[in-house]
Coordinates of C-alpha atoms in Angstrom, one line a residue:
Chain A
M274 CA 86.2 -153.6 -126.0
A275 CA 86.0 -150.4 -123.3
F276 CA 84.2 -150.5 -119.7
G277 CA 80.9 -149.1 -121.7
P278 CA 79.4 -151.3 -124.2
Y279 CA 81.1 -154.7 -121.8
L280 CA 77.9 -153.1 -119.8
L281 CA 75.7 -152.4 -122.0
L282 CA 76.3 -155.8 -123.4
A283 CA 75.6 -157.2 -119.5
T284 CA 72.5 -154.4 -119.1
L285 CA 70.6 -156.5 -122.0
E286 CA 71.8 -159.6 -121.6
G287 CA 70.8 -158.8 -117.8
L288 CA 67.2 -157.6 -119.3
V289 CA 66.6 -160.7 -121.6
M290 CA 66.9 -162.4 -117.8
A291 CA 64.9 -160.3 -115.7
A292 CA 62.4 -160.4 -119.0
V293 CA 61.6 -164.3 -118.3
L294 CA 62.1 -164.0 -114.7
A295 CA 59.2 -161.4 -114.4
L296 CA 56.9 -163.3 -115.9
T297 CA 57.9 -167.1 -114.1
A298 CA 57.4 -164.9 -111.1
L299 CA 54.5 -163.8 -112.2
G300 CA 52.9 -166.6 -112.2
L301 CA 54.2 -167.7 -108.5
S302 CA 53.1 -164.5 -106.9
L303 CA 50.0 -164.5 -108.1
V304 CA 49.3 -167.9 -107.1
F305 CA 49.6 -167.7 -103.5
G306 CA 48.8 -164.3 -103.2
V307 CA 44.6 -166.1 -104.0
M308 CA 45.2 -169.1 -102.5
R309 CA 47.9 -168.9 -100.4
V310 CA 50.0 -171.2 -101.5
V311 CA 53.6 -171.7 -101.6
N312 CA 53.6 -173.8 -105.2
V313 CA 57.0 -175.6 -105.2
A314 CA 56.5 -177.4 -108.3
H315 CA 56.6 -174.1 -109.6
G316 CA 59.8 -174.0 -111.4
E317 CA 58.8 -177.7 -113.5
F318 CA 55.8 -175.7 -114.9
F319 CA 58.4 -173.9 -116.3
M320 CA 60.5 -176.6 -117.8
L321 CA 57.8 -178.5 -118.9
G322 CA 57.0 -175.3 -120.3
A323 CA 60.4 -175.5 -122.0
V324 CA 60.1 -179.2 -122.3
L325 CA 57.4 -179.3 -124.0
A326 CA 58.0 -176.2 -126.4
W327 CA 60.7 -178.9 -127.9
W328 CA 57.9 -181.4 -128.9
V329 CA 55.6 -179.8 -130.3
S330 CA 58.6 -178.1 -132.5
S331 CA 60.5 -181.4 -133.1
L332 CA 56.8 -182.8 -134.7
V333 CA 56.9 -179.5 -137.2
S334 CA 59.1 -179.2 -140.1
G335 CA 59.6 -175.9 -142.6
N336 CA 60.0 -172.9 -141.0
P337 CA 60.8 -173.1 -137.8
A338 CA 58.5 -169.7 -136.8
I339 CA 56.2 -172.4 -137.4
G340 CA 56.9 -174.9 -134.9
F341 CA 57.8 -171.8 -132.0
L342 CA 54.4 -170.5 -132.5
L343 CA 52.7 -173.5 -132.2
A344 CA 55.1 -174.1 -129.1
L345 CA 53.9 -170.8 -128.1
I346 CA 50.8 -172.2 -127.8
V347 CA 50.2 -176.0 -127.7
S348 CA 53.1 -175.9 -124.5
P349 CA 51.6 -173.3 -122.0
L350 CA 47.7 -175.3 -122.5
I351 CA 49.2 -179.0 -121.6
V352 CA 51.3 -176.9 -118.5
G353 CA 48.0 -175.2 -117.7
A354 CA 46.2 -178.6 -118.4
V355 CA 48.7 -180.8 -116.1
A356 CA 48.1 -177.5 -113.8
L357 CA 44.4 -177.9 -113.1
V358 CA 44.9 -182.3 -113.2
S359 CA 47.4 -181.9 -110.6
E360 CA 44.7 -178.6 -108.6
R361 CA 41.8 -181.0 -108.3
L362 CA 43.0 -183.7 -107.1
V363 CA 45.7 -183.0 -105.0
L364 CA 45.6 -179.3 -103.4
R365 CA 41.5 -178.7 -102.9
R366 CA 41.5 -181.6 -101.1
L367 CA 44.2 -180.0 -98.7
D368 CA 42.3 -177.6 -98.2
Y369 CA 44.3 -175.2 -99.3
K370 CA 46.6 -175.5 -95.8
P371 CA 50.0 -174.1 -96.0
E372 CA 52.2 -176.9 -94.7
A373 CA 50.3 -180.1 -96.7
T374 CA 50.4 -178.1 -99.7
I375 CA 54.1 -177.5 -99.9
V376 CA 54.9 -181.2 -98.6
A377 CA 52.8 -182.3 -101.6
T378 CA 54.2 -179.9 -104.2
I379 CA 57.6 -181.2 -103.4
G380 CA 56.0 -184.0 -104.2
L381 CA 54.2 -183.5 -107.7
L382 CA 58.4 -181.0 -108.6
Y383 CA 60.2 -184.7 -108.3
I384 CA 56.6 -186.4 -110.1
I385 CA 57.4 -183.8 -113.2
Q386 CA 61.1 -184.5 -113.3
Q387 CA 61.5 -188.3 -113.5
L388 CA 58.5 -188.5 -115.6
V389 CA 60.2 -186.3 -118.2
L390 CA 63.7 -187.6 -117.1
T391 CA 61.9 -191.1 -118.1
F392 CA 60.8 -190.0 -121.7
Y393 CA 62.7 -187.2 -122.4
G394 CA 66.0 -188.1 -121.2
P395 CA 69.4 -186.3 -119.5
E396 CA 69.6 -184.5 -123.2
A397 CA 69.9 -180.7 -123.4
R398 CA 68.2 -179.9 -126.3
P399 CA 67.9 -176.7 -128.3
V400 CA 64.5 -175.4 -130.0
V401 CA 65.6 -173.1 -133.0
A402 CA 64.4 -169.6 -132.8
P403 CA 61.7 -168.2 -135.3
F404 CA 64.0 -165.5 -136.7
D405 CA 67.9 -164.9 -135.4
F406 CA 68.9 -161.3 -137.9
R407 CA 71.2 -159.8 -136.0
I408 CA 70.8 -156.2 -135.0
R409 CA 74.1 -154.1 -135.7
L410 CA 74.9 -151.8 -132.8
P411 CA 77.9 -149.3 -133.0
W412 CA 80.5 -151.5 -130.1
F413 CA 78.9 -155.5 -131.6
G414 CA 75.8 -157.1 -132.9
Y415 CA 73.4 -157.8 -130.7
S416 CA 70.8 -161.2 -131.8
S417 CA 67.4 -159.5 -132.4
Y418 CA 65.5 -162.7 -130.5
K419 CA 66.5 -161.9 -127.3
L420 CA 65.4 -157.7 -127.7
A421 CA 61.7 -160.1 -129.1
V422 CA 61.6 -162.0 -125.9
I423 CA 61.7 -158.5 -123.9
A424 CA 59.2 -157.4 -126.1
A425 CA 57.5 -159.4 -125.5
S426 CA 57.5 -160.6 -122.2
I427 CA 56.7 -157.0 -121.0
L428 CA 53.2 -157.3 -123.3
L429 CA 52.0 -160.4 -121.2
V430 CA 52.9 -158.7 -118.1
L431 CA 51.0 -155.2 -119.6
A432 CA 48.4 -158.2 -120.2
T433 CA 48.1 -160.2 -117.5
W434 CA 48.5 -156.6 -115.0
F435 CA 44.8 -155.1 -117.4
V436 CA 43.3 -158.9 -116.8
L437 CA 44.1 -158.4 -113.0
T438 CA 42.6 -154.4 -113.3
R439 CA 40.6 -154.5 -115.7
T440 CA 37.9 -156.5 -116.0
K441 CA 35.5 -158.6 -114.7
I442 CA 37.9 -162.5 -114.0
G443 CA 40.5 -159.7 -112.4
L444 CA 37.8 -158.2 -110.1
V445 CA 36.8 -162.2 -109.1
M446 CA 40.9 -163.2 -108.5
R447 CA 41.7 -159.6 -106.3
A448 CA 38.1 -160.4 -104.3
T449 CA 39.1 -163.9 -103.5
Q450 CA 42.8 -162.4 -102.9
Y451 CA 41.5 -159.7 -100.7
D452 CA 39.3 -162.6 -98.4
G453 CA 37.9 -165.2 -99.4
E454 CA 35.5 -166.2 -97.1
I455 CA 33.1 -163.1 -98.0
A456 CA 33.9 -163.4 -101.3
Q457 CA 32.2 -167.0 -101.4
A458 CA 29.6 -165.4 -99.5
F459 CA 29.3 -162.1 -102.2
G460 CA 29.1 -165.6 -104.8
V461 CA 32.3 -165.4 -105.8
P462 CA 32.8 -169.5 -106.8
V463 CA 36.2 -169.3 -104.8
D464 CA 36.5 -173.3 -105.6
R465 CA 37.0 -172.7 -109.6
V466 CA 39.0 -169.2 -109.5
Y467 CA 40.9 -171.0 -107.3
A468 CA 42.1 -173.8 -110.1
G469 CA 41.9 -170.9 -112.8
V470 CA 44.1 -168.9 -111.2
F471 CA 46.9 -171.9 -110.4
A472 CA 46.8 -172.8 -113.6
L473 CA 47.7 -169.8 -115.0
G474 CA 50.1 -169.6 -113.0
A475 CA 51.4 -172.4 -114.5
M476 CA 51.0 -170.9 -117.7
L477 CA 52.8 -167.8 -116.7
A478 CA 55.6 -170.3 -116.2
A479 CA 55.4 -172.4 -119.3
V480 CA 55.2 -169.5 -122.0
A481 CA 58.6 -167.7 -120.2
A482 CA 60.1 -171.1 -120.6
V483 CA 59.0 -171.3 -124.2
L484 CA 60.8 -167.6 -124.4
I485 CA 63.5 -169.2 -123.3
V486 CA 64.0 -172.0 -124.5
P487 CA 65.9 -170.8 -128.0
I488 CA 68.9 -168.8 -125.7
Q489 CA 68.6 -171.4 -123.1
Q490 CA 68.4 -175.6 -123.9
A491 CA 65.3 -177.2 -122.7
H492 CA 66.6 -179.6 -119.7
Y493 CA 64.8 -182.1 -117.0
L494 CA 66.8 -179.5 -114.0
M495 CA 66.8 -177.1 -115.6
G496 CA 63.6 -175.6 -113.1
L497 CA 64.9 -175.2 -109.7
D498 CA 66.7 -171.6 -111.1
P499 CA 64.1 -170.0 -111.6
L500 CA 62.6 -172.1 -108.9
L501 CA 64.8 -170.2 -106.4
L502 CA 64.9 -167.0 -108.3
S503 CA 61.5 -166.0 -108.7
F504 CA 61.0 -167.6 -104.1
I505 CA 63.8 -164.7 -104.3
V506 CA 62.4 -162.0 -106.4
V507 CA 58.6 -162.6 -104.9
I508 CA 60.3 -162.4 -101.5
I509 CA 61.9 -158.9 -102.7
G510 CA 59.0 -157.3 -104.2
G511 CA 56.2 -158.7 -101.4
L512 CA 54.5 -161.3 -101.8
G513 CA 51.8 -160.9 -103.8
S514 CA 52.0 -157.9 -105.0
L515 CA 52.4 -157.8 -108.3
R516 CA 54.2 -154.6 -108.9
G517 CA 56.4 -155.1 -106.2
T518 CA 57.3 -158.5 -108.8
V519 CA 57.9 -157.1 -112.0
V520 CA 60.3 -154.5 -110.4
A521 CA 62.1 -157.1 -108.5
A522 CA 62.2 -159.3 -111.3
V523 CA 64.3 -156.2 -113.0
L524 CA 66.3 -155.8 -110.5
I525 CA 67.5 -158.9 -109.2
G526 CA 68.0 -160.0 -113.5
L527 CA 69.7 -157.1 -113.8
S528 CA 72.3 -157.3 -110.7
D529 CA 72.3 -160.9 -111.7
G530 CA 73.7 -160.3 -115.4
I531 CA 75.9 -157.6 -114.7
I532 CA 77.9 -159.1 -111.6
S533 CA 77.7 -162.7 -113.1
V534 CA 79.9 -161.0 -115.6
F535 CA 81.4 -159.3 -113.3
F536 CA 82.3 -161.8 -110.7
S537 CA 82.3 -165.6 -110.1
P538 CA 78.4 -166.6 -110.3
T539 CA 78.4 -169.2 -106.9
L540 CA 79.3 -166.0 -105.3
A541 CA 76.5 -163.7 -106.5
K542 CA 74.2 -166.2 -105.6
I543 CA 75.5 -167.1 -101.8
I544 CA 75.4 -163.1 -101.8
A545 CA 71.3 -163.1 -103.4
T546 CA 70.7 -165.2 -101.9
S547 CA 71.2 -164.3 -98.2
F548 CA 70.0 -161.9 -98.5
V549 CA 67.3 -162.6 -99.6
A550 CA 67.1 -164.8 -96.0
L551 CA 67.6 -161.3 -94.7
V552 CA 65.0 -159.0 -95.9
L553 CA 62.7 -162.5 -95.1
V554 CA 64.2 -162.1 -91.5
F555 CA 63.9 -158.3 -90.5
R556 CA 61.0 -157.3 -93.7
P557 CA 58.8 -160.1 -93.8
Q558 CA 56.0 -157.9 -96.1
G559 CA 59.3 -157.5 -98.9
L560 CA 60.9 -154.8 -99.6
F561 CA 58.1 -153.0 -101.9
G562 CA 54.6 -154.3 -100.1
A563 CA 52.4 -153.0 -98.4
E564 CA 52.0 -154.0 -94.1
T565 CA 50.1 -157.6 -94.5
R566 CA 46.3 -157.8 -92.7
Chain N
M12 CA 48.1 -185.5 -75.0
T13 CA 45.3 -188.4 -73.8
G14 CA 47.7 -188.7 -69.2
R15 CA 50.5 -189.3 -68.3
A16 CA 52.2 -192.2 -70.6
P17 CA 52.5 -195.7 -68.4
S18 CA 56.5 -195.6 -67.6
G19 CA 56.8 -199.5 -67.7
R20 CA 55.4 -200.1 -70.8
V21 CA 57.1 -197.4 -72.4
F22 CA 60.4 -198.4 -71.1
A23 CA 60.2 -202.1 -72.4
L24 CA 59.1 -200.9 -76.0
H25 CA 62.2 -198.8 -76.1
A26 CA 64.5 -201.0 -74.4
A27 CA 63.3 -204.1 -76.8
V28 CA 63.4 -202.3 -80.0
I29 CA 67.0 -201.4 -78.8
L30 CA 67.7 -205.0 -78.4
G31 CA 66.0 -206.5 -81.0
L32 CA 68.3 -204.1 -83.3
L33 CA 71.7 -205.4 -81.5
I34 CA 70.1 -209.4 -81.7
L35 CA 69.4 -208.4 -85.5
N36 CA 73.8 -207.6 -85.9
F37 CA 74.6 -211.2 -85.7
V38 CA 71.7 -212.3 -87.8
L39 CA 71.0 -209.5 -91.1
P40 CA 73.0 -211.0 -94.1
E41 CA 75.8 -208.9 -94.6
Y42 CA 74.4 -206.1 -97.6
H43 CA 71.1 -206.0 -95.0
R44 CA 73.6 -205.6 -91.9
G45 CA 75.0 -202.2 -94.6
V46 CA 71.6 -201.3 -95.8
F47 CA 70.7 -200.7 -91.5
S48 CA 73.9 -199.3 -90.5
R49 CA 73.4 -196.8 -92.9
V50 CA 69.0 -196.2 -91.8
L51 CA 70.3 -196.2 -87.7
V52 CA 72.4 -192.7 -88.6
L53 CA 70.2 -191.5 -91.2
A54 CA 66.7 -192.6 -88.2
A55 CA 69.5 -190.0 -86.7
F56 CA 69.1 -187.3 -88.2
A57 CA 64.9 -188.2 -89.0
M58 CA 64.9 -188.2 -84.7
G59 CA 66.5 -184.3 -84.4
Y60 CA 64.6 -183.4 -87.7
N61 CA 61.0 -184.4 -85.7
I62 CA 62.0 -182.7 -82.5
L63 CA 61.4 -179.3 -84.7
F64 CA 58.8 -180.5 -87.0
G65 CA 56.9 -183.2 -85.1
Y66 CA 56.7 -182.0 -81.6
T67 CA 58.2 -178.0 -81.8
G68 CA 55.6 -178.0 -84.6
L69 CA 58.3 -176.0 -86.8
L70 CA 58.5 -177.2 -90.7
S71 CA 61.9 -176.3 -92.0
L72 CA 62.7 -177.1 -95.4
G73 CA 66.8 -176.9 -95.1
H74 CA 67.9 -179.3 -92.3
A75 CA 70.4 -180.4 -94.6
M76 CA 72.2 -177.4 -93.4
F77 CA 72.8 -179.2 -90.2
F78 CA 73.1 -182.6 -91.2
A79 CA 75.9 -181.3 -93.6
A80 CA 77.6 -178.8 -91.3
G81 CA 78.3 -182.3 -89.2
L82 CA 79.5 -184.2 -91.9
Y83 CA 82.1 -181.7 -93.2
G84 CA 82.8 -180.5 -89.8
A85 CA 83.7 -184.1 -88.7
G86 CA 85.1 -184.5 -92.1
L87 CA 87.1 -181.5 -93.1
P88 CA 89.5 -181.8 -89.8
V89 CA 90.4 -185.1 -90.6
Y90 CA 90.9 -184.7 -94.4
H91 CA 92.7 -181.8 -94.1
L92 CA 94.6 -182.2 -90.9
D93 CA 94.4 -185.6 -89.4
W94 CA 92.0 -185.4 -86.5
S95 CA 91.3 -188.8 -84.8
V96 CA 87.9 -189.7 -85.4
A97 CA 86.5 -188.4 -81.7
P98 CA 87.1 -185.5 -81.6
A99 CA 86.3 -184.9 -85.3
F100 CA 83.0 -186.5 -84.1
I101 CA 83.1 -184.0 -81.1
A102 CA 83.7 -181.6 -83.9
G103 CA 81.0 -181.7 -86.0
I104 CA 78.6 -181.8 -84.0
V105 CA 80.1 -178.8 -82.2
S106 CA 79.3 -177.5 -85.4
G107 CA 76.2 -178.2 -86.5
A108 CA 74.7 -176.6 -82.6
V109 CA 76.3 -173.4 -83.8
L110 CA 75.2 -173.1 -86.5
A111 CA 71.3 -174.2 -85.7
L112 CA 72.2 -171.4 -82.5
A113 CA 73.2 -168.8 -85.6
I114 CA 70.6 -169.6 -88.2
G115 CA 67.5 -170.5 -85.3
F116 CA 68.0 -167.1 -83.5
L117 CA 66.9 -164.6 -87.6
A118 CA 64.9 -167.8 -88.6
L119 CA 62.6 -167.5 -85.5
R120 CA 61.6 -164.5 -86.1
T121 CA 59.5 -165.6 -89.0
T122 CA 56.2 -167.8 -88.7
G123 CA 54.2 -170.9 -91.0
V124 CA 55.9 -170.0 -94.8
A125 CA 58.3 -167.6 -94.1
F126 CA 59.8 -169.9 -91.9
M127 CA 59.9 -173.0 -94.8
I128 CA 61.4 -170.1 -97.3
V129 CA 63.8 -168.9 -94.5
T130 CA 65.2 -172.3 -93.6
L131 CA 65.3 -173.1 -97.7
M132 CA 67.8 -170.0 -98.1
F133 CA 69.4 -170.1 -95.5
A134 CA 70.3 -174.2 -96.5
Q135 CA 70.9 -172.7 -100.2
V136 CA 73.8 -170.0 -98.9
F137 CA 75.5 -173.4 -97.1
Y138 CA 75.2 -175.4 -100.1
L139 CA 76.1 -172.6 -102.1
I140 CA 79.2 -171.9 -100.2
T141 CA 80.1 -175.8 -100.2
L142 CA 81.0 -175.0 -103.6
F143 CA 82.4 -171.5 -103.4
F144 CA 84.9 -173.3 -101.3
T145 CA 85.9 -175.8 -103.4
T146 CA 89.3 -176.6 -103.0
Y147 CA 88.9 -177.2 -100.0
T148 CA 85.3 -179.4 -100.3
R149 CA 85.8 -180.5 -104.1
G150 CA 82.5 -180.0 -104.2
E151 CA 79.8 -182.5 -105.9
E152 CA 82.7 -184.7 -106.3
G153 CA 83.3 -185.5 -102.6
L154 CA 86.1 -186.2 -101.0
V155 CA 86.8 -189.4 -99.7
I156 CA 88.0 -189.8 -96.1
R157 CA 90.9 -193.0 -96.8
Q158 CA 90.0 -195.9 -94.5
D159 CA 93.5 -196.0 -92.3
L160 CA 92.4 -193.0 -91.0
R161 CA 88.7 -193.9 -89.3
H162 CA 90.1 -196.0 -86.5
L163 CA 89.4 -194.6 -83.2
R164 CA 92.3 -195.3 -80.5
M165 CA 91.5 -195.1 -77.0
G166 CA 95.1 -196.9 -75.2
D167 CA 96.1 -199.5 -77.0
L168 CA 92.1 -200.0 -78.2
D169 CA 91.9 -199.7 -82.0
L170 CA 89.5 -200.1 -84.2
A171 CA 88.9 -199.7 -87.7
L172 CA 85.4 -197.9 -88.4
T173 CA 85.4 -199.4 -91.4
D174 CA 84.4 -202.8 -90.0
P175 CA 80.9 -203.9 -90.7
S176 CA 80.1 -205.1 -87.0
L177 CA 81.7 -202.3 -85.8
R178 CA 80.1 -199.8 -88.1
Y179 CA 76.3 -201.1 -87.1
L180 CA 77.5 -201.7 -83.6
I181 CA 78.3 -197.6 -83.7
A182 CA 75.4 -196.3 -85.8
L183 CA 72.9 -198.3 -83.4
V184 CA 75.5 -196.8 -80.0
L185 CA 74.6 -193.1 -81.9
F186 CA 70.5 -194.5 -82.9
S187 CA 70.2 -195.8 -78.9
A188 CA 71.0 -192.5 -77.5
V189 CA 69.0 -189.6 -79.6
L190 CA 66.4 -192.2 -79.2
I191 CA 67.0 -192.2 -75.7
V192 CA 67.2 -188.3 -75.1
T193 CA 64.6 -188.1 -77.8
L194 CA 62.2 -189.6 -74.7
F195 CA 63.6 -188.1 -72.6
I196 CA 62.8 -184.9 -73.4
V197 CA 59.3 -185.9 -74.5
R198 CA 58.5 -187.1 -71.5
S199 CA 60.1 -183.9 -69.5
P200 CA 58.9 -180.1 -68.9
F201 CA 60.8 -179.3 -71.8
G202 CA 59.0 -181.1 -73.6
R203 CA 55.9 -181.0 -73.0
S204 CA 56.0 -177.4 -73.5
L205 CA 57.7 -177.4 -77.1
V206 CA 54.8 -180.0 -77.7
A207 CA 51.8 -176.7 -75.7
I208 CA 54.2 -174.3 -78.0
R209 CA 52.6 -176.3 -81.1
E210 CA 49.4 -176.4 -80.1
N211 CA 48.3 -172.7 -79.2
E212 CA 51.3 -170.7 -79.0
E213 CA 49.8 -167.5 -77.9
R214 CA 47.7 -169.0 -75.0
M215 CA 51.8 -170.1 -73.6
R216 CA 53.1 -166.6 -74.2
M217 CA 49.9 -165.4 -72.0
L218 CA 51.4 -168.6 -69.4
G219 CA 54.1 -167.0 -68.6
Y220 CA 56.5 -169.3 -71.0
N221 CA 59.5 -167.8 -72.8
V222 CA 57.8 -169.4 -76.2
F223 CA 61.3 -167.4 -78.5
T224 CA 63.8 -169.7 -76.3
N225 CA 61.8 -172.7 -75.8
K226 CA 62.1 -172.6 -79.8
L227 CA 64.8 -172.4 -80.0
A228 CA 66.1 -174.8 -77.6
A229 CA 64.2 -176.4 -79.8
V230 CA 66.3 -175.8 -83.0
V231 CA 69.4 -175.9 -81.7
L232 CA 68.6 -179.7 -80.6
S233 CA 67.7 -181.0 -83.3
G234 CA 70.2 -179.1 -85.7
A235 CA 72.6 -181.1 -82.9
F236 CA 71.0 -184.0 -83.1
C237 CA 71.3 -183.7 -87.3
A238 CA 75.6 -182.9 -87.4
A239 CA 75.8 -185.7 -85.1
S240 CA 74.7 -188.4 -87.2
G241 CA 76.6 -185.9 -90.6
A242 CA 79.1 -186.7 -88.5
A243 CA 78.8 -189.7 -88.5
Y244 CA 78.0 -190.6 -91.2
A245 CA 81.8 -189.3 -92.8
L246 CA 83.3 -191.3 -90.4
L247 CA 81.2 -194.6 -90.7
F248 CA 81.3 -194.6 -94.3
G249 CA 84.2 -192.0 -95.1
Y250 CA 82.2 -190.0 -97.7
V251 CA 81.9 -185.7 -97.7
G252 CA 80.5 -184.0 -100.1
S253 CA 77.8 -181.5 -101.5
G254 CA 75.4 -183.3 -102.6
F255 CA 74.8 -183.6 -99.0
A256 CA 73.8 -180.3 -98.1
S257 CA 71.5 -179.8 -101.6
I258 CA 68.0 -179.4 -100.8
Q259 CA 66.5 -183.3 -102.0
Y260 CA 68.5 -183.9 -98.1
S261 CA 66.4 -181.7 -96.5
I262 CA 63.0 -183.2 -98.1
L263 CA 63.8 -186.3 -97.5
P264 CA 63.3 -185.5 -93.4
L265 CA 60.6 -184.7 -94.1
L266 CA 59.3 -187.4 -95.2
W267 CA 61.1 -190.0 -93.2
V268 CA 59.0 -188.5 -90.5
L269 CA 56.0 -188.1 -92.1
L270 CA 56.0 -191.7 -93.2
G271 CA 56.8 -192.7 -89.8
G272 CA 55.0 -190.6 -87.5
A273 CA 55.6 -187.7 -86.7
A274 CA 55.5 -186.2 -83.2
T275 CA 56.7 -190.5 -82.4
T276 CA 60.0 -191.3 -80.7
L277 CA 60.0 -194.7 -82.7
G278 CA 58.5 -193.1 -86.0
P279 CA 61.1 -191.9 -87.9
L280 CA 63.1 -195.3 -87.3
I281 CA 59.9 -196.8 -89.3
G282 CA 60.2 -194.2 -91.7
T283 CA 63.4 -194.7 -92.4
L284 CA 63.7 -198.0 -92.7
F285 CA 60.4 -198.5 -94.6
M286 CA 62.0 -195.3 -97.6
F287 CA 64.6 -197.2 -98.1
Y288 CA 63.2 -201.1 -98.6
I289 CA 61.0 -199.1 -100.5
V290 CA 63.7 -197.6 -103.0
D291 CA 65.1 -200.2 -102.2
F292 CA 62.8 -202.8 -103.7
T293 CA 61.5 -200.5 -107.2
S294 CA 64.9 -199.6 -108.0
G295 CA 65.1 -203.4 -108.9
F296 CA 62.6 -203.5 -111.8
M297 CA 62.1 -199.2 -112.9
P298 CA 65.2 -196.2 -112.0
A299 CA 62.8 -193.5 -111.1
Y300 CA 63.4 -193.7 -107.5
L301 CA 62.3 -190.8 -107.3
L302 CA 59.0 -190.9 -108.7
V303 CA 58.3 -193.1 -105.5
V304 CA 59.5 -190.3 -102.9
G305 CA 57.1 -187.9 -104.5
A306 CA 54.3 -190.9 -104.5
A307 CA 54.7 -191.3 -101.6
L308 CA 54.7 -187.7 -100.2
I309 CA 51.3 -186.7 -102.5
L310 CA 50.3 -189.7 -100.8
L311 CA 51.0 -189.2 -97.1
I312 CA 50.2 -186.6 -97.2
L313 CA 46.6 -186.6 -98.8
F314 CA 45.7 -189.8 -97.0
F315 CA 48.2 -190.3 -94.3
P316 CA 49.0 -187.1 -92.2
K317 CA 49.6 -188.7 -89.1
G318 CA 52.2 -191.6 -90.7
I319 CA 52.4 -195.4 -89.7
L320 CA 53.1 -195.2 -85.5
G321 CA 51.0 -192.2 -86.0
S322 CA 48.1 -193.9 -87.2
I323 CA 48.4 -197.0 -84.3
R324 CA 48.1 -194.1 -81.8
E325 CA 45.6 -192.8 -82.9
R326 CA 43.5 -196.6 -83.0
W327 CA 45.3 -198.4 -80.6
A328 CA 47.6 -197.3 -78.4
P329 CA 47.4 -193.6 -77.1
W330 CA 50.1 -194.5 -74.8
L331 CA 52.8 -194.4 -77.2
P332 CA 55.5 -191.6 -77.1

């Protein structure tokens, strides 16, 4: 294969990764933006989404599309419920203090991981894609499902954007993000907004995981990479800025896809991680974020 | 702070703890002596973490890199260059202190949540580097340092670090040294200014203290303690692997300190000891020790944010340092 098509392949792979990353990071960014909580268990919500997708689709026999669609609905709902319960039982009682919530979500991370290991096991298991004909490009065939993942992610990001900027729910969320106390004074049920946002953030991660699981198998340790990458994306995009998060996800997904094709993936991670640490040190508002208040 | 602590009682308590641990060497059954040796070395790690987290109020999520810097700083020269034990131990501490100086210089420009994530990121970079140079470190699989290299030779004296009793005593020496230095620091003007920075940074700045330099000194000191613990771990137990640089080893000292009581000199020992035996006990009937770690973290932060010694100090013994 010549260099051009090779680069195209790397770009497509990078875009698939960016699509999943954008959704996962959006969830993390939303939770941080509105609640000022750094959710270290976010990667485990992703992993839980993938594992539940396998479980749901294994219950349904017949056409794989039915099982997949069912998983796409059921898995985020369960993950959202788990997030909601942990928010009510733990985070709320900690008054959302940043340090305490980090410690608590680390605890949550270990609990979810260990429970999945106990009940699901250490194997990696695939979910059959709902459809998988190959689209013939002049140089190579490409999976139609991967293109569908990109399209689905774009739709979901647009939907999230619409909800945040054009609906009452979004208005309430933005008001809480801007100033929780004032919002409370104006009758916004801040407490319920927090619960909803935390569940929504986890559900976004779960949807991303269901989308990726036909490409990458479900495994109990799969949560760490999305967590670190989401951190990277959210930080580069500016903590709590949605537009920045999406732009950064595309940037990181693409560059990670392309660098990993041409160089060692470990080296790519080393470079990306140190770059992010330095961005956070020298430009804490992120590359695209505005100055914080 | 509740007035100046009565020195006599404080010194007596610490001397009694060290003496008690010394006696345990001759009383404990073999298995538990092994566990205690490990706990003493790792308690030094926790005490190093406590300097930064407990006293200075900086929550780092990347202390595994300082521990691992000591581990590799001491282990690699012994394994590849046949260094003897004493210079290797010093090399371990120096690598940790130098790394801490560099990381502190960068990371201390941030505060709060950003500080936690920056330290987490730097530790992840360190971990990935140990994987990247797998030719020298053998990555996750790690290096096993040969027993005949783990001898401390001074003149005619030849001590095998593999001997269980000697290993326990050396671990105790390390622990006691770190404990005494910590106690000394905590009671010094420097230690008090760290606590003051934790309580009100702006005010300290207004009073004319150089907050950045004080914090940097705390990071370097904390890094050096953690590296000493890592170096001792490599030399005493003869294993050096990437696992010690992973995120989990950044979380564990946090857990130990929280459990024992942040900003108490003896808390890290109690926390490490308790956690070791909780895991040891539960792994008897269920294999899921991370579940215990997770549950312990959540329960502690919810109901016992001050930890064991912190609660005792609050209720009964306000003189505890």
